[in-house]
XYZ file of C-alpha atoms in Angstrom:
408
model
C 64.388 -105.307 -87.769
C 61.067 -107.470 -88.603
C 60.098 -109.178 -85.525
C 62.949 -107.969 -83.007
C 62.699 -106.934 -79.748
C 63.933 -104.925 -77.233
C 67.312 -106.851 -75.782
C 68.162 -107.696 -79.714
C 71.662 -106.181 -79.731
C 71.784 -105.329 -83.206
C 68.103 -102.982 -83.010
C 69.997 -101.375 -79.305
C 73.697 -101.433 -80.773
C 72.994 -100.111 -83.914
C 71.629 -96.915 -85.258
C 69.343 -95.647 -88.466
C 72.367 -94.352 -89.402
C 75.059 -97.253 -89.897
C 72.067 -99.505 -91.296
C 72.160 -96.924 -94.534
C 76.254 -97.199 -94.230
C 75.447 -100.075 -97.640
C 73.256 -98.016 -99.633
C 76.487 -94.246 -98.824
C 79.196 -97.025 -100.459
C 77.089 -97.379 -103.559
C 75.676 -93.776 -103.867
C 79.832 -93.088 -103.543
C 80.902 -96.248 -106.335
C 78.029 -95.232 -108.764
C 79.110 -91.024 -108.742
C 83.157 -92.951 -109.194
C 81.855 -94.374 -111.997
C 79.570 -92.089 -112.849
C 82.500 -89.396 -112.890
C 84.817 -91.686 -114.662
C 82.604 -92.126 -117.761
C 82.068 -88.415 -118.125
C 85.454 -87.369 -118.166
C 85.824 -90.157 -120.221
C 83.586 -88.961 -123.141
C 83.250 -85.268 -122.211
C 84.525 -82.914 -125.261
C 87.921 -81.353 -124.554
C 86.611 -77.797 -125.647
C 88.899 -75.143 -125.835
C 91.204 -76.625 -125.398
C 94.318 -78.678 -127.154
C 94.020 -82.605 -128.009
C 97.263 -83.223 -126.443
C 96.668 -81.624 -122.871
C 93.097 -82.574 -123.283
C 94.707 -85.704 -122.899
C 96.972 -85.391 -120.361
C 94.486 -83.169 -117.650
C 91.541 -85.874 -118.168
C 94.367 -88.914 -117.629
C 95.364 -87.002 -114.540
C 91.857 -86.714 -113.233
C 90.900 -90.425 -113.869
C 94.524 -90.791 -112.022
C 93.163 -88.788 -108.948
C 89.530 -90.635 -109.062
C 91.247 -94.142 -108.789
C 93.276 -92.370 -105.435
C 90.679 -90.636 -104.515
C 88.187 -94.252 -104.567
C 91.187 -96.488 -103.259
C 91.294 -93.463 -100.086
C 87.443 -93.362 -99.652
C 88.257 -97.594 -99.138
C 90.884 -97.138 -97.112
C 89.952 -94.665 -94.652
C 86.790 -93.672 -95.824
C 83.858 -96.349 -95.436
C 85.655 -97.615 -92.676
C 85.541 -94.337 -91.135
C 81.242 -93.629 -91.962
C 80.773 -96.971 -89.182
C 82.207 -95.529 -86.832
C 81.289 -92.882 -84.518
C 81.715 -89.475 -85.667
C 82.435 -88.074 -81.912
C 85.858 -90.118 -81.809
C 87.237 -90.900 -84.629
C 89.712 -89.698 -85.746
C 89.796 -91.969 -88.851
C 86.867 -89.662 -90.194
C 89.593 -86.235 -90.131
C 91.985 -87.995 -91.670
C 89.883 -89.161 -94.527
C 88.726 -86.009 -94.842
C 92.021 -83.612 -95.178
C 92.363 -86.448 -97.788
C 89.456 -86.203 -99.286
C 89.147 -82.731 -100.196
C 92.200 -82.363 -101.422
C 91.870 -84.596 -103.616
C 88.248 -83.708 -104.731
C 90.175 -80.167 -105.005
C 92.347 -81.664 -107.293
C 90.095 -83.669 -109.647
C 87.723 -79.937 -110.080
C 90.694 -78.716 -110.991
C 92.045 -81.317 -114.004
C 88.562 -81.398 -115.448
C 84.808 -79.947 -115.050
C 83.314 -82.386 -114.588
C 85.308 -83.924 -111.395
C 82.055 -81.210 -109.278
C 80.779 -83.991 -109.099
C 82.408 -86.240 -106.418
C 81.434 -82.732 -103.976
C 78.558 -84.182 -103.955
C 79.156 -87.143 -101.605
C 82.197 -84.875 -100.293
C 79.690 -83.351 -97.369
C 77.980 -86.136 -96.467
C 80.207 -87.432 -95.644
C 81.657 -83.940 -94.398
C 78.496 -84.475 -91.759
C 78.837 -87.345 -90.799
C 81.789 -87.985 -89.561
C 82.540 -84.435 -88.004
C 80.795 -82.765 -85.020
C 78.724 -79.683 -85.312
C 81.503 -77.018 -85.862
C 83.938 -78.526 -87.083
C 81.930 -80.604 -90.317
C 80.801 -76.273 -90.329
C 84.918 -75.161 -90.790
C 85.175 -78.349 -92.537
C 82.531 -77.290 -95.064
C 83.647 -73.528 -95.184
C 87.037 -75.318 -96.271
C 85.595 -77.601 -98.890
C 84.361 -74.508 -100.739
C 86.120 -72.285 -100.731
C 88.750 -74.565 -102.440
C 86.268 -75.141 -104.950
C 85.981 -71.453 -105.392
C 89.591 -71.180 -105.369
C 90.312 -73.867 -108.329
C 86.555 -71.964 -110.443
C 89.277 -68.783 -109.862
C 92.512 -70.096 -110.713
C 90.855 -72.027 -113.830
C 88.171 -69.309 -115.172
C 89.068 -68.878 -118.016
C 88.784 -72.441 -119.012
C 85.269 -73.850 -117.568
C 84.185 -69.918 -118.515
C 83.281 -68.760 -115.413
C 83.883 -64.949 -114.539
C 85.164 -63.736 -110.976
C 80.869 -62.271 -109.590
C 79.172 -66.140 -111.184
C 82.172 -67.475 -109.122
C 81.840 -66.121 -106.319
C 77.811 -66.575 -105.770
C 78.535 -69.969 -106.480
C 80.235 -70.231 -103.921
C 77.830 -68.686 -101.947
C 74.925 -71.055 -102.932
C 76.937 -74.140 -102.723
C 77.665 -73.237 -99.207
C 74.420 -71.965 -98.261
C 73.098 -75.744 -99.374
C 76.021 -77.701 -98.002
C 75.438 -76.112 -94.583
C 71.252 -76.214 -94.924
C 71.824 -80.391 -95.343
C 75.130 -80.764 -93.069
C 72.320 -79.228 -89.669
C 69.122 -81.523 -91.000
C 71.719 -84.798 -91.611
C 73.087 -84.238 -88.485
C 69.251 -83.663 -86.969
C 69.028 -87.695 -89.091
C 71.883 -89.163 -87.416
C 71.647 -87.080 -84.011
C 67.124 -88.474 -83.555
C 68.312 -91.626 -84.731
C 71.309 -92.297 -81.993
C 68.788 -90.814 -79.599
C 66.090 -93.504 -80.683
C 68.670 -96.309 -79.965
C 69.616 -95.074 -76.622
C 65.851 -95.073 -75.735
C 65.241 -98.628 -77.443
C 68.239 -99.135 -74.641
C 66.659 -97.574 -71.868
C 63.461 -99.886 -72.299
C 65.238 -102.954 -72.867
C 66.644 -102.148 -69.584
C 63.853 -101.061 -67.670
C 62.312 -104.273 -69.532
C 64.581 -106.128 -67.851
C 64.562 -104.296 -64.270
C 60.629 -104.952 -64.245
C 61.442 -109.111 -64.778
C 64.169 -108.980 -61.920
C 61.304 -107.249 -59.857
C 58.942 -109.723 -61.028
C 60.637 -112.103 -60.357
C 61.645 -111.201 -56.910
C 57.732 -110.481 -56.671
C 57.497 -114.065 -57.368
C 60.210 -115.297 -54.905
C 58.956 -113.422 -51.848
C 55.410 -114.636 -52.442
C 56.774 -118.473 -53.297
C 58.720 -117.724 -49.426
C 55.965 -116.538 -47.779
C 53.244 -119.327 -48.864
C 56.876 -121.739 -47.580
C 56.561 -119.695 -44.954
C 53.234 -120.128 -43.306
C 53.131 -123.781 -44.354
C 56.423 -124.673 -42.221
C 54.816 -122.302 -39.585
C 51.847 -124.790 -39.734
C 53.510 -127.541 -39.755
C 57.196 -128.264 -39.525
C 57.711 -126.242 -36.271
C 54.887 -127.203 -34.523
C 55.810 -130.693 -34.862
C 59.069 -129.953 -33.644
C 57.601 -128.222 -30.666
C 55.576 -131.299 -30.063
C 58.117 -133.535 -30.475
C 59.906 -131.826 -28.271
C 57.389 -131.937 -25.645
C 57.201 -135.287 -25.432
C 60.696 -136.550 -25.641
C 60.834 -133.861 -22.467
C 58.218 -136.587 -21.063
C 60.097 -139.434 -22.044
C 62.725 -138.293 -20.387
C 61.256 -137.447 -17.211
C 59.003 -141.336 -17.502
C 63.072 -142.108 -17.449
C 65.533 -143.839 -14.860
C 67.897 -142.020 -13.546
C 69.683 -145.150 -13.954
C 69.317 -146.030 -17.762
C 71.944 -143.862 -18.765
C 72.203 -144.587 -21.870
C 68.520 -144.113 -22.568
C 68.688 -140.534 -21.707
C 71.693 -140.328 -24.141
C 69.449 -140.985 -26.487
C 67.200 -139.018 -25.722
C 68.938 -135.577 -25.499
C 70.778 -136.369 -28.600
C 66.956 -136.684 -29.939
C 66.638 -133.765 -28.266
C 68.795 -130.862 -29.880
C 68.483 -132.889 -33.124
C 65.212 -131.885 -32.819
C 65.426 -127.872 -31.372
C 68.313 -127.678 -33.929
C 65.581 -128.684 -36.829
C 63.621 -126.074 -34.877
C 65.452 -123.081 -34.999
C 65.784 -123.734 -38.576
C 61.974 -124.331 -39.755
C 62.729 -120.727 -37.554
C 64.516 -118.946 -39.600
C 62.750 -120.057 -42.764
C 60.310 -118.987 -41.991
C 61.713 -115.107 -40.566
C 63.651 -115.211 -44.029
C 66.508 -115.246 -41.690
C 70.471 -117.487 -42.160
C 70.492 -120.844 -40.593
C 71.724 -120.143 -36.684
C 74.775 -122.248 -37.696
C 76.136 -118.383 -39.124
C 73.564 -116.449 -37.086
C 76.826 -116.348 -33.827
C 79.180 -118.590 -35.879
C 82.098 -118.184 -38.921
C 81.541 -120.584 -41.766
C 85.211 -122.660 -40.107
C 83.125 -122.908 -36.407
C 80.255 -123.618 -38.141
C 81.717 -126.641 -39.372
C 83.459 -127.991 -37.104
C 81.256 -128.125 -34.429
C 78.304 -130.029 -36.946
C 81.079 -132.240 -37.959
C 82.525 -132.452 -33.839
C 78.408 -133.557 -33.533
C 77.989 -135.715 -35.866
C 81.944 -137.314 -34.117
C 80.029 -137.376 -30.320
C 76.153 -138.811 -32.261
C 77.285 -141.737 -34.120
C 80.689 -142.335 -32.743
C 82.920 -142.894 -35.554
C 86.604 -140.516 -36.103
C 86.327 -137.311 -37.585
C 88.669 -134.237 -37.872
C 87.720 -131.122 -39.344
C 91.144 -128.483 -40.528
C 91.735 -125.382 -41.726
C 93.926 -124.402 -44.715
C 95.020 -120.708 -45.570
C 93.468 -118.100 -44.596
C 90.044 -117.396 -44.338
C 88.054 -114.723 -46.782
C 84.796 -113.448 -46.042
C 82.546 -115.234 -48.593
C 78.761 -113.514 -49.323
C 76.224 -115.044 -47.622
C 75.097 -117.419 -50.118
C 78.237 -119.058 -50.187
C 78.292 -119.835 -46.769
C 74.698 -121.096 -46.473
C 76.128 -124.191 -49.189
C 79.074 -124.765 -47.582
C 77.474 -125.397 -44.495
C 73.946 -127.080 -46.886
C 76.751 -129.227 -48.151
C 78.507 -130.259 -45.443
C 74.902 -130.640 -44.003
C 73.884 -132.997 -46.556
C 77.361 -135.100 -46.607
C 77.105 -135.843 -42.920
C 73.601 -137.720 -43.193
C 74.882 -139.697 -46.384
C 77.641 -140.714 -44.231
C 75.435 -141.879 -41.602
C 72.959 -143.424 -44.015
C 75.123 -144.805 -47.106
C 78.874 -145.453 -45.289
C 77.727 -147.974 -42.860
C 81.383 -149.251 -42.817
C 82.677 -146.144 -42.212
C 85.610 -145.520 -39.024
C 86.548 -142.002 -40.196
C 85.747 -139.265 -41.446
C 86.953 -136.048 -42.690
C 87.143 -132.448 -43.077
C 88.667 -129.735 -45.218
C 88.792 -125.876 -45.553
C 90.989 -124.975 -48.007
C 91.589 -120.925 -48.592
C 93.411 -119.375 -51.525
C 94.154 -117.484 -54.236
C 91.373 -119.003 -56.738
C 88.487 -119.565 -54.268
C 87.433 -121.933 -51.358
C 87.583 -125.437 -51.749
C 85.329 -127.531 -49.369
C 86.002 -131.796 -49.540
C 84.552 -133.952 -47.152
C 86.226 -137.766 -46.870
C 85.021 -140.724 -45.404
C 86.319 -144.416 -45.504
C 83.413 -146.524 -46.554
C 82.660 -148.990 -48.651
C 82.018 -146.220 -51.500
C 79.612 -146.052 -53.391
C 78.224 -147.527 -57.271
C 79.900 -143.632 -59.162
C 77.497 -144.841 -62.097
C 74.496 -144.096 -58.825
C 75.428 -140.463 -58.121
C 72.603 -137.751 -58.600
C 70.295 -140.138 -59.065
C 69.076 -139.152 -54.860
C 67.243 -136.242 -54.189
C 70.548 -134.627 -51.589
C 72.712 -134.803 -54.274
C 70.488 -133.225 -57.028
C 69.899 -130.429 -53.897
C 72.948 -130.146 -53.517
C 74.713 -129.816 -57.368
C 71.259 -126.683 -58.025
C 72.707 -125.497 -54.737
C 76.694 -125.264 -55.724
C 75.361 -123.836 -59.438
C 73.815 -121.321 -58.029
C 76.518 -119.581 -56.713
C 79.022 -120.762 -59.323
C 80.674 -122.829 -57.923
C 81.305 -126.628 -59.250
C 80.608 -130.263 -56.737
C 82.393 -132.947 -57.836
C 81.281 -136.079 -55.954
C 83.580 -139.579 -56.494
C 85.436 -142.327 -53.996
C 87.921 -141.225 -51.780
C 91.955 -141.527 -52.325
C 92.316 -145.250 -50.934
C 88.519 -145.712 -50.292
C 84.703 -144.338 -49.020
C 83.448 -140.812 -51.105
C 84.227 -137.445 -52.049
C 82.847 -135.023 -52.175
C 84.204 -131.784 -52.819
C 82.876 -128.384 -53.277
C 85.423 -125.115 -55.302
C 83.671 -121.827 -55.330
C 85.815 -119.564 -57.564
C 86.883 -116.685 -55.725
């Protein structure tokens, strides 16, 4: 197809033979019309007028039956794979019988055999096609021998004509078979080339991602990781200079130190392309529970985390997404829910997938502004990458509900 690509489903799934089938339909119709004209206008020869009229009427009836049989079975069979089409065998069994009957009625019926041989080789494998061709030629020879007087054929000439017809049919059949096989080989080659192109594109994308990850890793190492290291040193110095009696200040310094250490571990994990440290040595429920427990200790809010259902194994990417969404939801409660007093987290395992819900009882938010922040947009992108659904909206009574649904 002009302008098509290697991934074009028409080019990849349809070989040259199938694209010529409409031409074969047209050829069959043309020969059928020509045969009908010859039968109607043909000379009766030595036969009596009444007998000739009866024979030509029978011939027209058989021709109509042959055309109907072709439309009902043959036309459909030609669009199928010949190695898996029983319909082709059914069509040919009827077509050979009807063609022989047509030829037995009038000599002009031999014209329809021209289409029968290509159909045999197009619809049957090599060995079956050869056997069907021999059977077809033998049926034609039997008709010529049986009606030798009416057709003016002697036994020797009938045999000679049958042999020539068989040779021509076999040569034509082998040629048709080679054309079909070559066209199908080209179709398979196109499919393989399309698959190779897709693989190369995937490899190129992966190489680009790896190169960008390496660049970001270097940037993180040179900036964030070193910055967190400096923050830790400053916090240690500040704690050493704080009076032992100032327990509140030392507590805040300890929390800041733990936060800086966690973020330093995150930065190092990104540099090394490792899973988040929370998931490296703990299960997903334990990691999420640890995040919410630490959130309660740092903010003073009443926080509760529950797990329902039977925990099942998720992919590393899915676990990372649920962890990141929880982190972002907790960060949003810190920043945007000053009136919140409670926070709840539920990780529900079910037969249709996993659902994560984070709720608070703060003052809520304007639904029209949802999705405008960088954090919410990042959550949506992460969840979409693993085929999940993220919904953010008001809670049942008050506050905000963040929910992630990952199908199984």
